[in-house]
Coordinates of C-alpha atoms and ligand atoms in Angstrom, one line a residue:
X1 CA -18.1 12.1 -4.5
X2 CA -20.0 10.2 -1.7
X3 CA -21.3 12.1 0.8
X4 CA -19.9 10.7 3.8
X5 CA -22.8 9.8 5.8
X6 CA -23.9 7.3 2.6
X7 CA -21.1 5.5 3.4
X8 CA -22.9 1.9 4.8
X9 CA -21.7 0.6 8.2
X10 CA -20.5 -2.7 6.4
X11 CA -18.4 -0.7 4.2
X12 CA -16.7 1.6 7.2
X13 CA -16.4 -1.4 9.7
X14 CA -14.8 -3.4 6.8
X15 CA -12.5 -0.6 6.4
X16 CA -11.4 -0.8 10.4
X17 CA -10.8 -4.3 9.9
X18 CA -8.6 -3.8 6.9
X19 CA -6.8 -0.8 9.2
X20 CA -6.1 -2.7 12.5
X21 CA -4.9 -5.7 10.4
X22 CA -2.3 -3.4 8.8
X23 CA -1.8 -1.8 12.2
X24 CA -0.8 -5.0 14.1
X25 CA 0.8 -6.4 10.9
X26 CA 3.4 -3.7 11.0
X27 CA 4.0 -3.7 15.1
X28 CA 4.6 -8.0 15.0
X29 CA 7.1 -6.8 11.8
X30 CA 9.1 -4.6 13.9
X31 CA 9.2 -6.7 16.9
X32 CA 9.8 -9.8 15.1
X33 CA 12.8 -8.5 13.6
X34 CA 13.9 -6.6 16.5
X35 CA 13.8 -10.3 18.8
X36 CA 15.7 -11.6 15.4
X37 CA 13.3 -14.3 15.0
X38 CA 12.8 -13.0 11.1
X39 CA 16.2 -11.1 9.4
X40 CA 14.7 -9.0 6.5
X41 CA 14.9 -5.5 4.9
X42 CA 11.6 -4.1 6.5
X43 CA 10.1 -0.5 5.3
X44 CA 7.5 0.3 7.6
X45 CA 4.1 2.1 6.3
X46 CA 3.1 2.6 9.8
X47 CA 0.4 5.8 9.6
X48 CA -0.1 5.3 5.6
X49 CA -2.9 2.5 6.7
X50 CA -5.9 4.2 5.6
X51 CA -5.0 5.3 1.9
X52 CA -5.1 0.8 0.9
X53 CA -8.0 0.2 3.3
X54 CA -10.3 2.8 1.9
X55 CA -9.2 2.5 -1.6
X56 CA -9.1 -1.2 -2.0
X57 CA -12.8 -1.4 -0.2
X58 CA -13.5 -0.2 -4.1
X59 CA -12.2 -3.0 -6.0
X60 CA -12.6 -6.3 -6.9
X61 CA -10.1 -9.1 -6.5
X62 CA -9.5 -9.3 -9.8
X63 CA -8.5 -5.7 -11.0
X64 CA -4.6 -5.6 -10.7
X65 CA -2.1 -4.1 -8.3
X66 CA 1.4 -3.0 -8.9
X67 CA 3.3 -1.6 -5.5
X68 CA 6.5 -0.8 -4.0
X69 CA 9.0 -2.1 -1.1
X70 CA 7.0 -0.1 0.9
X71 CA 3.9 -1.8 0.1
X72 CA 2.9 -5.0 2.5
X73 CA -0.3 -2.6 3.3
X74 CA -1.3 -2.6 -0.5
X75 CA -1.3 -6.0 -0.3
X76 CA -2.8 -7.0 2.7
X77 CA -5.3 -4.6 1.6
X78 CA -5.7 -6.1 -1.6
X79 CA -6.4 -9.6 -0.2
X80 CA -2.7 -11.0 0.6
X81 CA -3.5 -14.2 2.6
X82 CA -1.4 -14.0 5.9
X83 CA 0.0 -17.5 5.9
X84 CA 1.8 -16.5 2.6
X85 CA 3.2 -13.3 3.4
X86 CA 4.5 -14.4 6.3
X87 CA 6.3 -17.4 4.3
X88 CA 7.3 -15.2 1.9
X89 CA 9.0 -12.7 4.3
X90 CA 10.7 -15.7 6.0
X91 CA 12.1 -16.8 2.9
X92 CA 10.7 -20.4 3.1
X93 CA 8.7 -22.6 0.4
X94 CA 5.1 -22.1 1.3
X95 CA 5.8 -18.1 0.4
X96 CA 3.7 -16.3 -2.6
X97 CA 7.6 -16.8 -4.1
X98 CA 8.4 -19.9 -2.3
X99 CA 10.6 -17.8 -0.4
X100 CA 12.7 -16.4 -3.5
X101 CA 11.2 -13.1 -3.6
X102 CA 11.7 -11.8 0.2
X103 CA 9.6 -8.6 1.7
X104 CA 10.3 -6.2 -1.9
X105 CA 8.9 -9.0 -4.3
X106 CA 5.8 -10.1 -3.4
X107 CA 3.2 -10.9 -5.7
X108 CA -0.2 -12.9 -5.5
X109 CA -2.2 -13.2 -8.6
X110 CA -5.2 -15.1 -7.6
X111 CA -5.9 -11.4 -5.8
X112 CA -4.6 -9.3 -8.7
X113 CA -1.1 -8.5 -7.1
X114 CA 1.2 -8.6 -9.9
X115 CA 4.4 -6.8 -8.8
X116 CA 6.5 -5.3 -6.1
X117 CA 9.1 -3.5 -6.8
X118 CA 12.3 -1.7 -5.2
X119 CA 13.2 0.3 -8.6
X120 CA 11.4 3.6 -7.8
X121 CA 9.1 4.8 -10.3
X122 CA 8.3 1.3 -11.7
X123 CA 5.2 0.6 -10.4
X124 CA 3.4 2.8 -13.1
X125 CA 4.6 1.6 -16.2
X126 CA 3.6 -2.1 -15.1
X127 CA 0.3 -0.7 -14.2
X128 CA 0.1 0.8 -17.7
X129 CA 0.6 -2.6 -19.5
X130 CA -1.9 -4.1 -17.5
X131 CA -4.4 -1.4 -18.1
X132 CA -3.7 -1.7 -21.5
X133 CA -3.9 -5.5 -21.2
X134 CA -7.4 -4.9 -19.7
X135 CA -8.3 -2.3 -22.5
X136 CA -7.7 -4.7 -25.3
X137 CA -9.5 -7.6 -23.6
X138 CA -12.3 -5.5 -22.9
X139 CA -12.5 -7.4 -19.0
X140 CA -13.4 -3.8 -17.5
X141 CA -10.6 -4.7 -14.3
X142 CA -8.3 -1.6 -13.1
X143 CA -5.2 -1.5 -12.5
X144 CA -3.6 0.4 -9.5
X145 CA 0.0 2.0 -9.1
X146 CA 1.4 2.9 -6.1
X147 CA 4.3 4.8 -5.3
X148 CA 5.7 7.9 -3.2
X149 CA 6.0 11.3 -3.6
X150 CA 9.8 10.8 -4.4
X151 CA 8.8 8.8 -7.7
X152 CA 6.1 11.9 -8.8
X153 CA 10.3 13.0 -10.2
X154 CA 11.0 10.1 -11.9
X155 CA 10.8 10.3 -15.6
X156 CA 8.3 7.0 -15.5
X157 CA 6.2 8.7 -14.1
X158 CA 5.2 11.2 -16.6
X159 CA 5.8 8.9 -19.6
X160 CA 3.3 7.0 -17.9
X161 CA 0.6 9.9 -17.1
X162 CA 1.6 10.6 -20.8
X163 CA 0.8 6.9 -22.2
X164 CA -1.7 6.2 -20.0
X165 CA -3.5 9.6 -20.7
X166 CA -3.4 9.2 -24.5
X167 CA -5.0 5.7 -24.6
X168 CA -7.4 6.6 -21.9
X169 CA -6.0 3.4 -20.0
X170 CA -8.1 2.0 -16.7
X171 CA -4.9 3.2 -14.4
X172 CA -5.2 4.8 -11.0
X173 CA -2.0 6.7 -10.0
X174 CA -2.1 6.4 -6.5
X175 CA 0.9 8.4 -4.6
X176 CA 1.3 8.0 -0.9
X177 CA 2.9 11.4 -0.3
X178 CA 4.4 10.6 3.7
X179 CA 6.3 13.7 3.0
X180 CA 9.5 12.2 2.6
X181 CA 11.6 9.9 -0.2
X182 CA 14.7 7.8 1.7
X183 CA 16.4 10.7 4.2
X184 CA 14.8 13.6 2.2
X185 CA 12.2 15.9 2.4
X186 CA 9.4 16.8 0.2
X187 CA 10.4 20.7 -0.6
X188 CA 14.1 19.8 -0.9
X189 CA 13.4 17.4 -4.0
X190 CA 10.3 18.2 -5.7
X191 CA 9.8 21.3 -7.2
X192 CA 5.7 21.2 -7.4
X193 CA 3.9 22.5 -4.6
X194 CA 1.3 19.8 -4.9
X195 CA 1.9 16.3 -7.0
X196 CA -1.8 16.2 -7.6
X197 CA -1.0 19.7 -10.0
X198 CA 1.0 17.5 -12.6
X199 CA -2.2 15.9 -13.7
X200 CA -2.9 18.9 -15.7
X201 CA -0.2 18.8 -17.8
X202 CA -1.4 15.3 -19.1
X203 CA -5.2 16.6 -18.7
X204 CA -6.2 14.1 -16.4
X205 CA -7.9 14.5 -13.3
X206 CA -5.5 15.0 -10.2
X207 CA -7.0 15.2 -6.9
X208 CA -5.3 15.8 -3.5
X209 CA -6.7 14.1 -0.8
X210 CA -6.6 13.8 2.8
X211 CA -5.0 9.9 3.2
X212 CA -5.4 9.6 6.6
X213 CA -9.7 9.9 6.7
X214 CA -10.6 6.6 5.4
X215 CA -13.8 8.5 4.2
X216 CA -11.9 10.9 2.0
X217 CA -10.1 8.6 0.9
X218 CA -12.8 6.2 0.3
X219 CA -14.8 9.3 -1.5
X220 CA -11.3 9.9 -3.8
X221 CA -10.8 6.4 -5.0
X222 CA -14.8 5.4 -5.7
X223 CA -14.2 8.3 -8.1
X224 CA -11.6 7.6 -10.2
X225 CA -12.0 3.9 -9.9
X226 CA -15.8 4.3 -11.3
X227 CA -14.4 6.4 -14.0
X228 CA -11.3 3.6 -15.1
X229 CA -14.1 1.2 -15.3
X230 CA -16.3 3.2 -17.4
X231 CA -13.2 3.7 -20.0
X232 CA -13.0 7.4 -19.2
X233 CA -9.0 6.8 -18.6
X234 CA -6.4 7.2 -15.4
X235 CA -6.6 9.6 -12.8
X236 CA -3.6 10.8 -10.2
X237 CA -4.5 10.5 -6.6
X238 CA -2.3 12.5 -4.3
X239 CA -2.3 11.0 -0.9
X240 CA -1.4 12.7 1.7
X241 CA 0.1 11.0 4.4
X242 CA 3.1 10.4 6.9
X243 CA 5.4 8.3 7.4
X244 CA 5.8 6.9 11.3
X245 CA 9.2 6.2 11.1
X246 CA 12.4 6.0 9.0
X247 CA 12.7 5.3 5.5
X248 CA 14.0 1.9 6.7
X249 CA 14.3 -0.7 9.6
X250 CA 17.2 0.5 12.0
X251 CA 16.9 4.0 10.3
X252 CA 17.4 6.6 13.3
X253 CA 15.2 9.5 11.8
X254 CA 17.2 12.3 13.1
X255 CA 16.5 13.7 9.9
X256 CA 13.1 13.7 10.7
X257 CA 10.8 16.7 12.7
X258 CA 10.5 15.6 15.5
X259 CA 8.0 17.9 16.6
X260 CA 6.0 17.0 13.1
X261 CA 6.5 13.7 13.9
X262 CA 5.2 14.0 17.3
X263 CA 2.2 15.8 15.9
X264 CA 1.8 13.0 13.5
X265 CA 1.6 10.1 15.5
X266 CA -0.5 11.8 18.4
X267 CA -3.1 11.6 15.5
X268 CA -2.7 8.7 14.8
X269 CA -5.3 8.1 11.7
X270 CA -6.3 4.0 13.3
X271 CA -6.8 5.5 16.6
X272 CA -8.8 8.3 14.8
X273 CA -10.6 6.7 13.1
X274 CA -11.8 3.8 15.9
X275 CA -13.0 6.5 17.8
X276 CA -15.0 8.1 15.2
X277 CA -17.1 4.8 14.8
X278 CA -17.7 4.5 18.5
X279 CA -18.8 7.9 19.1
X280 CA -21.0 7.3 16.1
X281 CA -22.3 4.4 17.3
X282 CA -21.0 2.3 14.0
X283 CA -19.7 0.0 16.8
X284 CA -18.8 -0.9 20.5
X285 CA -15.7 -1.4 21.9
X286 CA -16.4 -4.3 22.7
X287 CA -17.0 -5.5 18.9
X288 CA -14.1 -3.8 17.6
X289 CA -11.9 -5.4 20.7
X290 CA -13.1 -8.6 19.2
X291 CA -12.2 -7.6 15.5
X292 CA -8.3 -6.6 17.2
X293 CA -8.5 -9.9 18.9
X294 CA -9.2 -11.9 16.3
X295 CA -6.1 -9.9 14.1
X296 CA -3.8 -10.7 16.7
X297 CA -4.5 -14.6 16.5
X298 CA -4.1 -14.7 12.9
X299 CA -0.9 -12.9 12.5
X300 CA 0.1 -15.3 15.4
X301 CA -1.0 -18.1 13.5
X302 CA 0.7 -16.8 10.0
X303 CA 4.3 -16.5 11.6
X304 CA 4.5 -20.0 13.4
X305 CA 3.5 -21.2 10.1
X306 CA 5.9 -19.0 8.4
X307 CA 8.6 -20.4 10.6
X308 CA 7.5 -24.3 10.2
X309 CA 7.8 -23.9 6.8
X310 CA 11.2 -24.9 5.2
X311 CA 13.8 -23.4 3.7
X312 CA 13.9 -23.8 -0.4
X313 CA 16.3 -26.1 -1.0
X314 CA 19.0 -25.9 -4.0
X315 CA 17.5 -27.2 -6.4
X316 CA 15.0 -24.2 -6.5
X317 CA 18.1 -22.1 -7.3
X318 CA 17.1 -21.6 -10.9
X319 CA 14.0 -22.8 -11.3
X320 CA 11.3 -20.1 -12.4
X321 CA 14.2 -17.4 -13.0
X322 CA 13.8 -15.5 -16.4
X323 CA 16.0 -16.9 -18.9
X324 CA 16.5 -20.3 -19.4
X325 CA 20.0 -21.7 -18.6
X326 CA 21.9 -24.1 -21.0
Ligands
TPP1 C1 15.4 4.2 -9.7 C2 15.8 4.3 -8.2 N1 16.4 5.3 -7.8 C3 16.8 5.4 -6.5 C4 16.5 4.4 -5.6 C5 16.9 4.5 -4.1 N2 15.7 4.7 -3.3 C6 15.1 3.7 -2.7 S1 13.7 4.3 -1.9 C7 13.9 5.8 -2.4 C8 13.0 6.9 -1.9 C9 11.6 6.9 -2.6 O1 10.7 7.8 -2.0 P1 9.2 7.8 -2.2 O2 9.0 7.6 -3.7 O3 8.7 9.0 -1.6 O4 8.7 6.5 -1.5 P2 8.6 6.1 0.1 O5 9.8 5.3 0.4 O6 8.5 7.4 0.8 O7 7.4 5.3 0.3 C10 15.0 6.0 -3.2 C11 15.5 7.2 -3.8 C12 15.8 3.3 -6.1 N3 15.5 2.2 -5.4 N4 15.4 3.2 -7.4
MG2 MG1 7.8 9.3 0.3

């Protein structure tokens, strides 16, 4: 573990960048849908921020990423360019898919993001064949799987620990744990009192970390990233986290705690963690002002580009679709 005050100022102000750009992402999200300027299926991960920031601040653009629908902070994280997110989500030509993939298929290999997915539990098998794929080209990249605390139940999941345990493959099991999985909570569905527990039954390390202080979390990932690299095999990252709002845009919540959820968002990790480096001095206001302003400008910039771009036209209908057609 790194002993938080070894953490450099480049490293933790890097980090604050990579937060407030997932921060604002997720607000212009919500309100561009909400004016109907962008119709998508939207799953916020507003209040997960910190678990991508911290953890991609580890890796390299070319180790690999495999995430879920609720995953634009992965990527973003992971080096998404904004212009092509935006596209993407728009459904126009200039998008990482040319606009055929939407907001749950996004992928970007020149940054190592190789999948999102919508089938939960799927992340981690892909992860494992890219590990593997690492392994037997001996190019020392890791691979990263993210998914929920609802998808610690599906079978993949431990046929994955399982596999990737046994051929000691360069995967990090990273599970965002927001407490909830759709319209139900944790205790209702899963039966282990901590996720980060299964790792023993695959004897593998399993760590539960906080996922909301960057330098936990930052700690957590150096760890088992270090230890993929070396060939020492996976780890499982418990995350623990929460989610801001419902499972999905337009979701009311009333499932939700609302006093929980109060509690949650009053401490909220960005707003946290921006004070922390002021009262440490790591920064001024008026430098991370700039950072925000400079954010705000860029998404800007990304969703008039997004909506200049145009549509596919027909012709794209079946081109680059598996299968080839008569
Ligand atoms: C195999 C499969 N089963 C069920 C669903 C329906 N479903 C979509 S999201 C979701 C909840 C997953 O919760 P969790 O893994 O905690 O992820 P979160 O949404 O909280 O990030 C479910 C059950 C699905 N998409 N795929
Ligand atoms: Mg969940």
């Amino acid at each position: 573990m790194v002993p938080e005050t070894q953490l450099d100022t480049k490293t933790q102000l890097s980090i604050y960048r990579t937060m407030a750009l997932l921060k604002a992402n997720d607000e212009r999200s919500r309100l561009v849908i909400k004016t109907g300027r962008i119709v998508m299926p939207y799953y916020s991960y507003r209040g997960q921020e910190v678990i991508p920031s911290a953890l991609c601040a580890n890796l390299r653009d070319d180790d690999y990423l495999c995430t879920i629908y609720r995953g634009i902070h992965d990527m973003l994280a992971k080096g998404l360019p904004l212009r092509a997110l935006w596209a993407e989500i728009a459904g126009r030509v200039d998008g990482t898919c040319k606009g055929k993939g939407g907001p749950m298929h996004l992928t970007y290999p020149a940054k190592g993001i190789m999948v999102t997915t919508g089938i939960v539990g799927s992340s981690m098998p892909i992860a494992n064949g890219l590990g593997w794929a690492s392994q037997l080209a001996k190019d020392d990249r890791v691979s990263v799987a993210m998914f929920g605390d609802g998808a610690s139940n599906i079978g993949a999941f431990h046929e994955s620990l399982n596999m990737a345990a046994v051929w000691k493959l360069p995967v990090i099991f990273v599970c965002q744990n927001n407490r909830y999985g759709e319209h139900t909570r944790y205790e209702r569905a899963t039966s282990a009192r901590q996720i980060a527990d299964r790792a023993v039954g695959y004897s593998i390390p399993g760590l539960r970390v906080d996922g909301n202080d960057p330098l936990a979390m930052y700690a957590a990932a150096k760890t088992a990233v270090g230890r993929a690299r070396a060939g020492e095999g996976p780890t499982l990252l418990e995350c623990m986290t929460y989610r801001f709002h419902g499972h999905v845009y337009g979701d009311n919540d009333s499932y939700m705690d609302k006093a929980e959820k109060a509690e949650a968002i009053q401490a909220d990790p960005h707003n946290r963690y921006r004070a922390q480096l002021l009262s440490a001095g790591v920064a001024t206001e008026t430098q991370l002002a700039e950072v925000e302003a400079i954010i705000e400008k860029e998404i800007d910039d990304a969703v008039n580009f997004a909506l200049a771009s145009p549509f596919p036209g027909m012709e794209e209908m079946t081109r680059d679709v598996y299968g080839a057609l008569a």
